[in-house]
mmCIF file of C-alpha atoms in Angstrom:
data_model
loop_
_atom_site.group_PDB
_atom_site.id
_atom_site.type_symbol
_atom_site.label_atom_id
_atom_site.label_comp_id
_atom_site.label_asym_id
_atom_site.label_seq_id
_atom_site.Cartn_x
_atom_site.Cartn_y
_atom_site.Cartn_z
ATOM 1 C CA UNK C 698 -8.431 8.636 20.447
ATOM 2 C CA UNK C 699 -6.831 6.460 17.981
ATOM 3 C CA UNK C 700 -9.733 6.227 14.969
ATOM 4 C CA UNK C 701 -7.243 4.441 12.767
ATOM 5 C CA UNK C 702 -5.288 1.361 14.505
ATOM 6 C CA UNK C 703 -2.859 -1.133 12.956
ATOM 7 C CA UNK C 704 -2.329 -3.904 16.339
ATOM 8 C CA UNK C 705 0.614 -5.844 14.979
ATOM 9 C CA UNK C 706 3.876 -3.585 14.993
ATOM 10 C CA UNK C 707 5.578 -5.637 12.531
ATOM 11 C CA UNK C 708 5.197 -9.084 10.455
ATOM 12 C CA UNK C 709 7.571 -11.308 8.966
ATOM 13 C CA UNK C 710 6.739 -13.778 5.900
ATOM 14 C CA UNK C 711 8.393 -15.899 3.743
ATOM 15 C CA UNK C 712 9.061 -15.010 0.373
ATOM 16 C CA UNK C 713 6.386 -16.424 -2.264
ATOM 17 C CA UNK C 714 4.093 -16.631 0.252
ATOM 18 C CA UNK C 715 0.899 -14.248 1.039
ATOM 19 C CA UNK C 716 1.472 -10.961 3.162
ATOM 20 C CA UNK C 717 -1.824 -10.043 5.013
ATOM 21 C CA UNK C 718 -1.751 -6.546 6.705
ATOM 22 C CA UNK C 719 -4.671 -5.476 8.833
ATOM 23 C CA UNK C 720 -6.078 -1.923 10.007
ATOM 24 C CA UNK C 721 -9.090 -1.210 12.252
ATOM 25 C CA UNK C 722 -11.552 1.769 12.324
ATOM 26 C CA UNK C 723 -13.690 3.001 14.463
ATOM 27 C CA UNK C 724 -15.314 6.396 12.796
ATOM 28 C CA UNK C 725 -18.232 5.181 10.679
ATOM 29 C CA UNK C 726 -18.158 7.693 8.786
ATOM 30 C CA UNK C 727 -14.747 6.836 7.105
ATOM 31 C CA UNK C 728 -15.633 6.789 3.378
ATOM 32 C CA UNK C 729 -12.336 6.240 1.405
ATOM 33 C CA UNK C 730 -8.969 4.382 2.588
ATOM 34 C CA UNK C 731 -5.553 4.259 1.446
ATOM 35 C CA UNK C 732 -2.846 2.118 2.397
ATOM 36 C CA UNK C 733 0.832 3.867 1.567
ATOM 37 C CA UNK C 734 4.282 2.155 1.658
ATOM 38 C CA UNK C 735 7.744 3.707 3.368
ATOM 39 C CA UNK C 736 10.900 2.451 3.086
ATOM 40 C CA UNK C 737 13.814 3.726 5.466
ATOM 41 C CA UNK C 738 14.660 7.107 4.538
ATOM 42 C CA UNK C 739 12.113 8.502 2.529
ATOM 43 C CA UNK C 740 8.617 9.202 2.396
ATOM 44 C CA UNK C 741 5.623 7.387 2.347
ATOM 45 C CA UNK C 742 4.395 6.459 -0.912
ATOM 46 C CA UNK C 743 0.687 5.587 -1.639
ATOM 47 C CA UNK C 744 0.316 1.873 -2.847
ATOM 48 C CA UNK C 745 -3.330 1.459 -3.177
ATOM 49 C CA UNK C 746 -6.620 2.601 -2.261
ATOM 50 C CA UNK C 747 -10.704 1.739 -2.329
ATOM 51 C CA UNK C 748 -13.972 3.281 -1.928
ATOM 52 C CA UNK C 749 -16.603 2.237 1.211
ATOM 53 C CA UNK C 750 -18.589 1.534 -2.097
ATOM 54 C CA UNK C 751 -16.508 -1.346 -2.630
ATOM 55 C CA UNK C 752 -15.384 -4.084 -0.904
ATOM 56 C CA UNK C 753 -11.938 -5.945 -2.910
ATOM 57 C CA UNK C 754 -9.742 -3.342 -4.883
ATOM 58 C CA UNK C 755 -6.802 -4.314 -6.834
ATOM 59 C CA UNK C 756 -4.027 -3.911 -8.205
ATOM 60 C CA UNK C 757 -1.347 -6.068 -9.475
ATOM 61 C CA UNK C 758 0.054 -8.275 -6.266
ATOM 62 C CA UNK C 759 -2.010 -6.321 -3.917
ATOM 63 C CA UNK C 760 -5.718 -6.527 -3.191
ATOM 64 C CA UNK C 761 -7.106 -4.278 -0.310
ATOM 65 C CA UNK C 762 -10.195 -5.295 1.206
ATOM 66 C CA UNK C 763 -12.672 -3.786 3.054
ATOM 67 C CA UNK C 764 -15.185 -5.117 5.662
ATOM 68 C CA UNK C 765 -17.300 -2.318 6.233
ATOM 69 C CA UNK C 766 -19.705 -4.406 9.231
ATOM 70 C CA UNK C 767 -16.572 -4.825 10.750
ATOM 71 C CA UNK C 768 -14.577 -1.561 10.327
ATOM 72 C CA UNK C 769 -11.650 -3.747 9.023
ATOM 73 C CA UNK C 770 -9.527 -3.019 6.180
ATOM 74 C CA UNK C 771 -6.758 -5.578 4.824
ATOM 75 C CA UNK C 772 -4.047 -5.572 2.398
ATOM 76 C CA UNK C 773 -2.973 -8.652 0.545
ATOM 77 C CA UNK C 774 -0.077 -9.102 -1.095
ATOM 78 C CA UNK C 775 0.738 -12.289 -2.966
ATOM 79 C CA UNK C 776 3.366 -13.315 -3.845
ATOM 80 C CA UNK C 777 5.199 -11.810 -0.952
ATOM 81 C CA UNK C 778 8.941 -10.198 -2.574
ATOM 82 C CA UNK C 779 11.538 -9.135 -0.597
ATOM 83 C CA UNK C 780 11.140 -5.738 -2.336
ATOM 84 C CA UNK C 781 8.022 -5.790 -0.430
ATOM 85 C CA UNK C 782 9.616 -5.265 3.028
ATOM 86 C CA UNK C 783 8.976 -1.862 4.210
ATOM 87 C CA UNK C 784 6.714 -0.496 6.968
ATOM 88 C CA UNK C 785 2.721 -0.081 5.780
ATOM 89 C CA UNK C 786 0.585 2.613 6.931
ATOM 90 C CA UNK C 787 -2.876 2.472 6.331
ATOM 91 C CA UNK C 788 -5.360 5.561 6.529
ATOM 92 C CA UNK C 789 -9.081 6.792 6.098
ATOM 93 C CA UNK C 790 -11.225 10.000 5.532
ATOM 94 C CA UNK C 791 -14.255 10.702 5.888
ATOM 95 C CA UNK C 792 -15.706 12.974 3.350
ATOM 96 C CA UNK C 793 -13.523 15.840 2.822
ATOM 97 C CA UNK C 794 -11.512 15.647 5.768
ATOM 98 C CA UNK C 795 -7.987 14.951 6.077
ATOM 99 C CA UNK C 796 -6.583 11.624 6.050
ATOM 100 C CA UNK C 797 -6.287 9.650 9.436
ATOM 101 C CA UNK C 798 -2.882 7.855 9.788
ATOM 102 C CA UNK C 799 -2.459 4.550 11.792
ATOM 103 C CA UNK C 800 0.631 3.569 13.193
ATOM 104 C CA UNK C 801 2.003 1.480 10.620
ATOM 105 C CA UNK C 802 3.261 -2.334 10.313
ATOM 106 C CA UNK C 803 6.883 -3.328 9.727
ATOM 107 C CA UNK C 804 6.818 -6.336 6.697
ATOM 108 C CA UNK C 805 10.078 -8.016 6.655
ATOM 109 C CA UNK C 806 9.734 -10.529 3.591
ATOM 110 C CA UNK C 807 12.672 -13.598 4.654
ATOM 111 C CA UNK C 808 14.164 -15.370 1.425
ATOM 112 C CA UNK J 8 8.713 16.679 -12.322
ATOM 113 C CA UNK J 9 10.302 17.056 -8.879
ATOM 114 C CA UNK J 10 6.877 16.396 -6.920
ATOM 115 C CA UNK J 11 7.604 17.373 -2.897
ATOM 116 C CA UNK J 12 11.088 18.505 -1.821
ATOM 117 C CA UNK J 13 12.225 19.506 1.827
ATOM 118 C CA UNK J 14 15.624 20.805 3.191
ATOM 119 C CA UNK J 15 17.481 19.722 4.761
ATOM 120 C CA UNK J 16 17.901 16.073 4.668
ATOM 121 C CA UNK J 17 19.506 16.280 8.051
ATOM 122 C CA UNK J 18 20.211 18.108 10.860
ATOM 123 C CA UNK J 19 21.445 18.317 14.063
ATOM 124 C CA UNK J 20 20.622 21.305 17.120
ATOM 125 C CA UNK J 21 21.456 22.004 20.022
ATOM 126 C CA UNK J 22 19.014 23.072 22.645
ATOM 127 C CA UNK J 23 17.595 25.969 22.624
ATOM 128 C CA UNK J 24 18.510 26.657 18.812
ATOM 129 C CA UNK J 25 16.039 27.434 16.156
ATOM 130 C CA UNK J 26 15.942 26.451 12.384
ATOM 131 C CA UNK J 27 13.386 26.073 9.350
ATOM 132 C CA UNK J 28 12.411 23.318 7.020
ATOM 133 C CA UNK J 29 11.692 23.653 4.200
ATOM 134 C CA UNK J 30 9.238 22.140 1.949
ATOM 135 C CA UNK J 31 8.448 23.025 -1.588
ATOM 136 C CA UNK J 32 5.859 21.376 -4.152
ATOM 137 C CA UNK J 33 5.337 21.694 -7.872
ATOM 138 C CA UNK J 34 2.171 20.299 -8.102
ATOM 139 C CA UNK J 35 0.401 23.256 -7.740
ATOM 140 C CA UNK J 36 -1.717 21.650 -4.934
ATOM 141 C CA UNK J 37 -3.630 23.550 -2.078
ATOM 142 C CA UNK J 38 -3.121 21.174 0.334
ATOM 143 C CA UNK J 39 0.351 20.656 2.296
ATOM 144 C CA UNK J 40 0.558 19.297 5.373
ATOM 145 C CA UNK J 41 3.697 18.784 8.138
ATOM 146 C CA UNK J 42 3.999 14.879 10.068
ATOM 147 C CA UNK J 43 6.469 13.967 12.371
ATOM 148 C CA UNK J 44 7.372 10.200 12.596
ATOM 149 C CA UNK J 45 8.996 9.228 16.206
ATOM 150 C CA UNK J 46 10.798 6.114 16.098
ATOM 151 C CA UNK J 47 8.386 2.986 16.250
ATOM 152 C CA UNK J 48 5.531 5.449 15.811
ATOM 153 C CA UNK J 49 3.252 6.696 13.124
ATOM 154 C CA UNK J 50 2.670 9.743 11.333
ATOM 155 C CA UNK J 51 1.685 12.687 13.864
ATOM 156 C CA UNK J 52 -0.205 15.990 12.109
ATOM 157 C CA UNK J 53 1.873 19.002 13.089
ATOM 158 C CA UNK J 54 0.238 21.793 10.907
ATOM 159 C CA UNK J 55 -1.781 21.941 7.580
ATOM 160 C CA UNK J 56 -2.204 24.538 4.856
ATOM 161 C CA UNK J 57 -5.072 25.284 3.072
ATOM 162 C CA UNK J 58 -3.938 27.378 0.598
ATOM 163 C CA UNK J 59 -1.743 30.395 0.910
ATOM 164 C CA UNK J 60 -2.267 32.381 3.489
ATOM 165 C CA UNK J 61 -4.338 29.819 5.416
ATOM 166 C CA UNK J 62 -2.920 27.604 8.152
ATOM 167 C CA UNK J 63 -4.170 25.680 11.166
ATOM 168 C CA UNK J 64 -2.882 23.288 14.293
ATOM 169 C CA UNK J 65 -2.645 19.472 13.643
ATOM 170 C CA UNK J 66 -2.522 17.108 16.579
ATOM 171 C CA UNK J 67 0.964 18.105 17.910
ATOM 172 C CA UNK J 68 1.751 21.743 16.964
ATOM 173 C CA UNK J 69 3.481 23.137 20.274
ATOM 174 C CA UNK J 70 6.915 24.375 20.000
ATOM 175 C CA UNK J 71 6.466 25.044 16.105
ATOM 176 C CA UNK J 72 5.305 27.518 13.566
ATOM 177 C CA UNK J 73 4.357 28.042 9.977
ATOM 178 C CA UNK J 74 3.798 30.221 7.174
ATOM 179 C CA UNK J 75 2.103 30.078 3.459
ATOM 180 C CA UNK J 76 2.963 32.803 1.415
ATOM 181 C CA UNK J 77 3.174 30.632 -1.368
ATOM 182 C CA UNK J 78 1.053 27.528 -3.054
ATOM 183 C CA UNK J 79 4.453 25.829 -3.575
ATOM 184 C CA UNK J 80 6.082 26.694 -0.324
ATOM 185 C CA UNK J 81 5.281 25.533 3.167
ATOM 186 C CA UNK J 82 8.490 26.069 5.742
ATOM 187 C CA UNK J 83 8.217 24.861 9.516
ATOM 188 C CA UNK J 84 9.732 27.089 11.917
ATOM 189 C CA UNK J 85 10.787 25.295 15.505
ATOM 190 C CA UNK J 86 11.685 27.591 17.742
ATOM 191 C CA UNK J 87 13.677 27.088 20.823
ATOM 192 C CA UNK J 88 14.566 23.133 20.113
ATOM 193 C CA UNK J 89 14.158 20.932 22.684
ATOM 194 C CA UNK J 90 14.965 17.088 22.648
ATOM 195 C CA UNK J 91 11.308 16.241 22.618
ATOM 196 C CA UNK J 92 11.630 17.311 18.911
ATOM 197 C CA UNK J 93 14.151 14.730 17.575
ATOM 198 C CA UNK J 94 12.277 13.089 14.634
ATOM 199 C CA UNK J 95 11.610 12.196 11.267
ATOM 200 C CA UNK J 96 9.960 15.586 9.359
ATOM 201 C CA UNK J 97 7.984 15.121 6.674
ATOM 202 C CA UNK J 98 6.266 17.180 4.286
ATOM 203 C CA UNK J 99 3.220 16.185 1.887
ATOM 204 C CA UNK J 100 1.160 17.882 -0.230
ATOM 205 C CA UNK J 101 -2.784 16.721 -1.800
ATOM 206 C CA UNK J 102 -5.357 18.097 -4.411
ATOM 207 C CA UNK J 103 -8.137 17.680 -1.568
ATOM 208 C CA UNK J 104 -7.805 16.759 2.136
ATOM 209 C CA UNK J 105 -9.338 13.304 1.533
ATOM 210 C CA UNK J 106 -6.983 12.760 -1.747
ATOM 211 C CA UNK J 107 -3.974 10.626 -1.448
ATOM 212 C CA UNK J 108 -0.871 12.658 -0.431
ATOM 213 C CA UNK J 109 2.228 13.219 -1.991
ATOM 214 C CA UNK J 110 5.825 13.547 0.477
ATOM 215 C CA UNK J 111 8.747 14.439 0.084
ATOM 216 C CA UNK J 112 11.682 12.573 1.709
ATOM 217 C CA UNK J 113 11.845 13.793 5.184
ATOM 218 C CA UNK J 114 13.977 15.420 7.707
ATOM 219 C CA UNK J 115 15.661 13.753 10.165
ATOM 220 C CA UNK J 116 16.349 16.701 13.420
ATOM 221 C CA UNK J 117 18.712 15.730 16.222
ATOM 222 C CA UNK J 118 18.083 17.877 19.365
ATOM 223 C CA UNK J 119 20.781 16.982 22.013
#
């Protein structure tokens, strides 16, 4: 039972312009989400996270948000760089439970 | 501050062979965790730590084992390799299960 899905395997985008990446949910109980960042051949890093108490988090370029009604969760990242292309993993917890993974989403950012 | 290490970077086994990875963090976390990352795929939870002494099954823990004698330490034992276990091996650590997680830089195992 996937609880944490990301539906498009990869996405391309054009440098300068916005990079949307999306994640589902389906535990309700999810509480806190993080979205990390891997290029090839090393680990994950974590870019960015928010609270269910919030709905927009962000940081720099990147703005998560999160539509609880909907069990959605998106990052934004604008302006798109090609330092930005890398695969995206998003995840969730609920309470004090360990992280949920999804699959991850390949960005390729094209000059 | 060296954060999550693991050794080796690569590796390749034959069948049937056995080996450890290890994984080491100075962040004096609790927490430490082992993921596997087939190609195309996501992260899969192989084991998770506690705190020393104190281990338990992830999703996909057949055909591997662990051990926690140590906060920093957290080696993965596969025993008997089989090609089914040709992936990317990462190790992370956290402060609390729900925290964001640190990782090191991964393994990559051949099994032919």
């Amino acid at each position: 039972d996937q609880q944490v899905k990301q539906n498009s395997p990869s996405l391309s985008v054009q440098e300068g312009r916005i990079s949307i990446l999306n994640c589902d949910y389906t535990n309700s109980m999810f509480d806190y989400f993080l979205w990390y960042k891997k290029y090839p051949a090393e680990g994950p890093t974590f870019l960015i996270s928010i609270s269910s108490i919030k709905d927009k988090n962000e940081d720099g370029r990147f703005t998560v948000f999160l539509n609880k009604s909907a069990k959605h969760l998106s990052l934004h990242i604008v302006p798109s760089q090609p330092g930005d292309s890398a695969v995206y993993f998003c995840a969730a917890s609920a309470g004090a439970q360990k992280l949920v993974f999804g699959q991850g989403t390949r960005l390729t950012i094209n000059p | 501050n060296a954060g999550v290490t693991q050794t080796p970077k690569f590796r390749i086994l034959k069948i049937g062979q056995s080996m450890t990875l290890q994984c080491t963090q100075d962040m004096n976390h609790n927490y430490m965790y082992w993921y596997r990352q087939d190609p195309g795929m996501g992260l899969k939870l192989i084991y998770y730590s506690v705190g020393a002494g104190i281990t338990d099954k992830g999703e996909v823990p057949n055909g591997y084992n662990v051990s926690r004698s140590t906060t920093e330490d957290f080696p993965l034992r596969l025993e008997l390799a089989a090609p089914s276990q040709t992936s990317v091996y990462f190790c992370a650590s956290s402060t609390l299960p729900s925290d964001e997680q640190y990782f090191g830089p991964g393994t990559r195992l051949t099994v032919t």
